[in-house]
Coordinates of C-alpha atoms in Angstrom, one line a residue:
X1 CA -54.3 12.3 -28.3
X2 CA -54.8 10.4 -25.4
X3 CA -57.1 7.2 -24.7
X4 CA -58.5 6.8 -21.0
X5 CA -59.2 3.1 -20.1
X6 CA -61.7 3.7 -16.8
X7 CA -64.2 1.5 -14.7
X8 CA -65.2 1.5 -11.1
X9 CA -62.4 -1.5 -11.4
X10 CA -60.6 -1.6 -14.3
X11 CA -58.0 -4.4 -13.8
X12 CA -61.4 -6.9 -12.8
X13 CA -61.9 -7.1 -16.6
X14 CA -62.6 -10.2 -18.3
X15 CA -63.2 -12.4 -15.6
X16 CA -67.1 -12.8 -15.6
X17 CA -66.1 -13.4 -19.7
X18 CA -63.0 -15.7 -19.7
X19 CA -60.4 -13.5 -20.3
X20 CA -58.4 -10.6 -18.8
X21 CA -57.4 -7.1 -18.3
X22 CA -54.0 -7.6 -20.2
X23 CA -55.4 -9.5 -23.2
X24 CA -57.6 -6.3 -23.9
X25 CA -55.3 -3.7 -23.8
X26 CA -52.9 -5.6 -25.9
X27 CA -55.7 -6.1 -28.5
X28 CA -56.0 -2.1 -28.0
X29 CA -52.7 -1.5 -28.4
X30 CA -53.0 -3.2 -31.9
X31 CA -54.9 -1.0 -33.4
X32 CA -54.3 2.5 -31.7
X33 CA -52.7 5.2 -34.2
X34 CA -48.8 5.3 -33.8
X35 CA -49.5 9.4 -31.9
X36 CA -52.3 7.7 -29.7
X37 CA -51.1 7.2 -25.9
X38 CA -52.9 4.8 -23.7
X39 CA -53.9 5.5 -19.7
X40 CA -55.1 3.2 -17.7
X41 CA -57.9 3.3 -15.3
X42 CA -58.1 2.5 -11.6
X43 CA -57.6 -1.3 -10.8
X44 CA -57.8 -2.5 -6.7
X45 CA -54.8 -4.5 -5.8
X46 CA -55.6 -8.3 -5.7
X47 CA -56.9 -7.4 -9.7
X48 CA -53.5 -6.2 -10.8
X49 CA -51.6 -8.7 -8.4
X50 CA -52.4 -11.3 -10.6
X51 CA -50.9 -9.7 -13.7
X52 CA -47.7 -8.0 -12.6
X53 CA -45.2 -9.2 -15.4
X54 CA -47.7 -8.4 -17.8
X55 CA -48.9 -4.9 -16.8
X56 CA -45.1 -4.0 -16.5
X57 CA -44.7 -5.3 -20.5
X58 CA -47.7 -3.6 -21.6
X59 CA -46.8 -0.3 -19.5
X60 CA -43.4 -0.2 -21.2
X61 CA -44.9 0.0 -24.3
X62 CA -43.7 3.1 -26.3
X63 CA -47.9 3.9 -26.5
X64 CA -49.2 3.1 -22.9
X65 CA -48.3 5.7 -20.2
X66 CA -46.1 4.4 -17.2
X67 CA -49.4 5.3 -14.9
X68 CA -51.3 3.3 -12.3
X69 CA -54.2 4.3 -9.7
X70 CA -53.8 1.6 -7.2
X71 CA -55.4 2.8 -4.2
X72 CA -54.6 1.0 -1.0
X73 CA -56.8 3.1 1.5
X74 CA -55.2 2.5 4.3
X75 CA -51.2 0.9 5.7
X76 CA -53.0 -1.2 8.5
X77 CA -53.8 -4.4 7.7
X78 CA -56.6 -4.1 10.7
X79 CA -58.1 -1.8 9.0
X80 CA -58.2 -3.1 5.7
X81 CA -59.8 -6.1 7.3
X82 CA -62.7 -3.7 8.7
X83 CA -63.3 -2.3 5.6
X84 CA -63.7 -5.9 4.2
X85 CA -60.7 -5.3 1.4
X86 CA -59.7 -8.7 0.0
X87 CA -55.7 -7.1 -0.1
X88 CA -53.1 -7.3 2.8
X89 CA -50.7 -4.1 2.6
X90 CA -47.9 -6.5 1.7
X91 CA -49.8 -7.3 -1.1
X92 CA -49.8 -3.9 -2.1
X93 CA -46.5 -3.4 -1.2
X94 CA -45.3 -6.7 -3.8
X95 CA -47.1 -4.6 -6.7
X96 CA -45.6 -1.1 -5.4
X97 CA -41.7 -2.9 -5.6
X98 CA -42.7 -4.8 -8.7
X99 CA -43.6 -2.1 -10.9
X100 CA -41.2 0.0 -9.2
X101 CA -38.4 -2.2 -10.4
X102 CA -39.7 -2.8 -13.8
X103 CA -41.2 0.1 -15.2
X104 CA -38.4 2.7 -14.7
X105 CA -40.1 6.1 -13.3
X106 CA -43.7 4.8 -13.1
X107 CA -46.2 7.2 -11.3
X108 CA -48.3 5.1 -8.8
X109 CA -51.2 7.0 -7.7
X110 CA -53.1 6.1 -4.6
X111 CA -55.9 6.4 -2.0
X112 CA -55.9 7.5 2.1
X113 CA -58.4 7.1 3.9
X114 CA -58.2 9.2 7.2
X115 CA -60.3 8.3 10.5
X116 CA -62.0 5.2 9.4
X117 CA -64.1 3.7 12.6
X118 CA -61.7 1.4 14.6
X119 CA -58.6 3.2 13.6
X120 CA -56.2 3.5 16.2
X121 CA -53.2 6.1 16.5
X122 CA -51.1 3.0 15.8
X123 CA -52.8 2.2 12.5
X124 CA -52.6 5.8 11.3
X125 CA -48.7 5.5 11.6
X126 CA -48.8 2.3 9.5
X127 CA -50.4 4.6 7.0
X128 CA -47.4 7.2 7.5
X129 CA -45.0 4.9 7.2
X130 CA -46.0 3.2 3.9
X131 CA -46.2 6.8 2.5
X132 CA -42.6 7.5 3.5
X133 CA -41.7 4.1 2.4
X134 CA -42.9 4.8 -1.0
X135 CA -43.0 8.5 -1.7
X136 CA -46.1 8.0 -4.1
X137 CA -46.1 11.1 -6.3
X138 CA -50.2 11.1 -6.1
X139 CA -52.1 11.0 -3.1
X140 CA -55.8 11.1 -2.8
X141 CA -56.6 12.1 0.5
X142 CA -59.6 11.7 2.1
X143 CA -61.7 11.6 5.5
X144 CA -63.8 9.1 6.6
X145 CA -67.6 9.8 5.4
X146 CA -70.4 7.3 6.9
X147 CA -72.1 6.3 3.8
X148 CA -75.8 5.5 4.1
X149 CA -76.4 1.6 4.1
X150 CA -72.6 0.5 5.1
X151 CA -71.8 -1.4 8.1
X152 CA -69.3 1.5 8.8
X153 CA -72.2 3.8 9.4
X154 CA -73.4 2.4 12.0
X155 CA -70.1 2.1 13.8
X156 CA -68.1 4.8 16.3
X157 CA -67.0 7.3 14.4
X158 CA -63.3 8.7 15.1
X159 CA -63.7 12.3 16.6
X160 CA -63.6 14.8 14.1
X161 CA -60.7 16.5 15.1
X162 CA -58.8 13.2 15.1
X163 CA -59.9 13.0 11.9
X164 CA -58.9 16.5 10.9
X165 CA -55.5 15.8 12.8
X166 CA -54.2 12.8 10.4
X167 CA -55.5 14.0 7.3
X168 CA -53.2 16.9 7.6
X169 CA -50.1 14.4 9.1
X170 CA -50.9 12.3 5.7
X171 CA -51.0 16.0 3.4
X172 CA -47.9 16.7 5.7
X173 CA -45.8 13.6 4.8
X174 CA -47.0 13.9 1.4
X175 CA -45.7 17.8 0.9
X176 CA -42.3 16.6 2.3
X177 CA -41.1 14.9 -1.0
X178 CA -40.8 15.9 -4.3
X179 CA -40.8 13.0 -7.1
X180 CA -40.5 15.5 -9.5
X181 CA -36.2 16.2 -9.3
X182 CA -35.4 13.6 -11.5
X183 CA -37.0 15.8 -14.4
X184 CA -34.1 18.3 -14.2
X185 CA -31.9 19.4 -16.9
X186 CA -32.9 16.1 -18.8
X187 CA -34.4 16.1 -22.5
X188 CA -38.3 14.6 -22.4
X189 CA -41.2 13.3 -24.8
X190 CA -44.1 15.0 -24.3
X191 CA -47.8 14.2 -25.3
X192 CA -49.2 17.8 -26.0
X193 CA -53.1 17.7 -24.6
X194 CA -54.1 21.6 -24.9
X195 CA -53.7 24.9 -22.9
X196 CA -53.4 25.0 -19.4
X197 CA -57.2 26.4 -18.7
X198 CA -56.1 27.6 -14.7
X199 CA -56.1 31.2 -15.6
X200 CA -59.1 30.8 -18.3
X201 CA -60.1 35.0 -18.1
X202 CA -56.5 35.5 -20.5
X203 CA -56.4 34.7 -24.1
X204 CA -55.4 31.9 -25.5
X205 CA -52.6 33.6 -27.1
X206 CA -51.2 34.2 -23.5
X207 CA -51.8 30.6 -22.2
X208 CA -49.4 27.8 -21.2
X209 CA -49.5 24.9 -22.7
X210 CA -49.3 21.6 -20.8
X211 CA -49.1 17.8 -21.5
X212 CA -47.8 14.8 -19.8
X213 CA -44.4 12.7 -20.3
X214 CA -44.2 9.2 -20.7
X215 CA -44.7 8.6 -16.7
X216 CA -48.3 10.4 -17.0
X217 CA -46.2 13.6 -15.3
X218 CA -47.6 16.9 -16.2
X219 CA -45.4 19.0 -18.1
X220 CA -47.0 22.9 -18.4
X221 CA -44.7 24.9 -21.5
X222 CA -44.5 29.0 -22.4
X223 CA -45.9 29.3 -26.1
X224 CA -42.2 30.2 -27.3
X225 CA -40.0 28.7 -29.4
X226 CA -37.7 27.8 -27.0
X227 CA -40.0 25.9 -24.5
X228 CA -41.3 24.1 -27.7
X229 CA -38.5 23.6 -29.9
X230 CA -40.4 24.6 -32.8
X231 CA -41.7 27.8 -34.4
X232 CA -45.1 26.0 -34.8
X233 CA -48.1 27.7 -32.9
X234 CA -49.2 26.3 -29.8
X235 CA -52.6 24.6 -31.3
X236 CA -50.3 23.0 -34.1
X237 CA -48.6 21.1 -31.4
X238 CA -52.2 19.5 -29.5
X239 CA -52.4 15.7 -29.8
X240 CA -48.6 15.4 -31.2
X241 CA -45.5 14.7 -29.6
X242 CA -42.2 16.7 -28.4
X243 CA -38.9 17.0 -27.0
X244 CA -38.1 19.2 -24.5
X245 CA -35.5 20.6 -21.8
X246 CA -36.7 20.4 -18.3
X247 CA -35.9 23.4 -16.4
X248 CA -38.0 23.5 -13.2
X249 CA -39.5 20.7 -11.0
X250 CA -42.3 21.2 -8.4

């Protein structure tokens, strides 16, 4: 079973109520059943900055999955400025080597935005290069949309097929790298969640199964024996735990 800890901000907790985003999920931790794994919601960078040591401690925690959405939106400090983010990228680059250090194999997850008004060629690069800095395993890529009301609405927009140009030089540097390798041939918890519902015409019966490791990376299993290590039927297995072999890595 898995718990999902989600806000528009999650790691601004607390502070309109004297306390703070790591007080609360220890206090969760507390009292979560021993098959229960905890996931954390997104949290903007100068929010988690100020709890580094810890977010590390609470996210190596045998029940809290080694996952965090920390979207940085763009590698220019320029254009962070522009779109009034209170976060340098070296701030985001502190929390990236932090966690990186200290919570073996975490998956950091992340936001690009592509063709935001005022971004130069140069800027995009900065982008690129954070990307192949960090190899972030998830990417959430995105073009610039003038939202009603903003201030970046009413500024020149980027020409489309700029735009169109560095989303696909972002998808491209992100496609390059798979953080997956590590996986192979090594023995791995896994939280079982349910079948994987991608082909949902077949029965059940003829469904994978899929579920996440530790790290929050999805693991999809045959319905055999061997995949699952036991001769319990799939649905047995949903909200438990297992070991198994890893034999392919995308």
């Amino acid at each position: 079973m898995e718990i999902w800890l989600t806000s528009e901000d999650t790691g601004a907790y607390g502070r309109d109520i004297d306390t703070d985003l790591p007080t609360l999920l220890r206090s969760i931790i507390h009292i979560m059943p021993s098959h229960t794994m905890l996931r954390l919601g997104m949290t903007n960078p100068p929010y988690i900055l100020e709890h580094l040591e810890a977010m590390a401690d609470i996210m190596n925690h045998p029940r809290v999955y080694q996952f965090l959405h920390v979207p940085v939106q763009s590698g220019s400090n320029p254009v962070l400025e522009k779109m009034n983010r209170e976060y340098s990228v070296e701030e985001f680059s502190q929390i990236c080597d932090y966690l990186i250090e200290h919570v073996p194999h975490i998956t950091l997850a992340t936001d690009i935005i592509c063709g935001f008004p005022t971004e130069e060629e140069e800027h995009h690069q900065e982008s690129l290069d954070l990307l192949k800095k960090y190899h972030l395993p998830v990417v959430n890529i995105s073009q610039f949309y003038p939202r009603p009301g903003t201030v970046a609405a009413k500024w020149k927009k980027v020409p489309s097929a700029i735009v169109k140009k560095r989303s696909g030089d972002v998808t491209n540097i992100f496609n390059s790298y798979n953080t997956n390798t590590h996986y192979l041939g090594t023995e791995q918890l896994v939280w079982i969640i349910g079948f994987d519902d991608r082909k949902s015409s077949i029965p059940d019966s003829q469904k994978q199964i899929m579920g996440h490791t530790k790290a929050y990376t999805k693991v999809v299993l045959n319905q055999n024996p061997e995949s699952l290590g036991t001769d319990q039927p799939a649905s047995a297995l949903f909200g438990k735990c297992v070991k198994i072999q890893v034999t392919e890595a995308q």
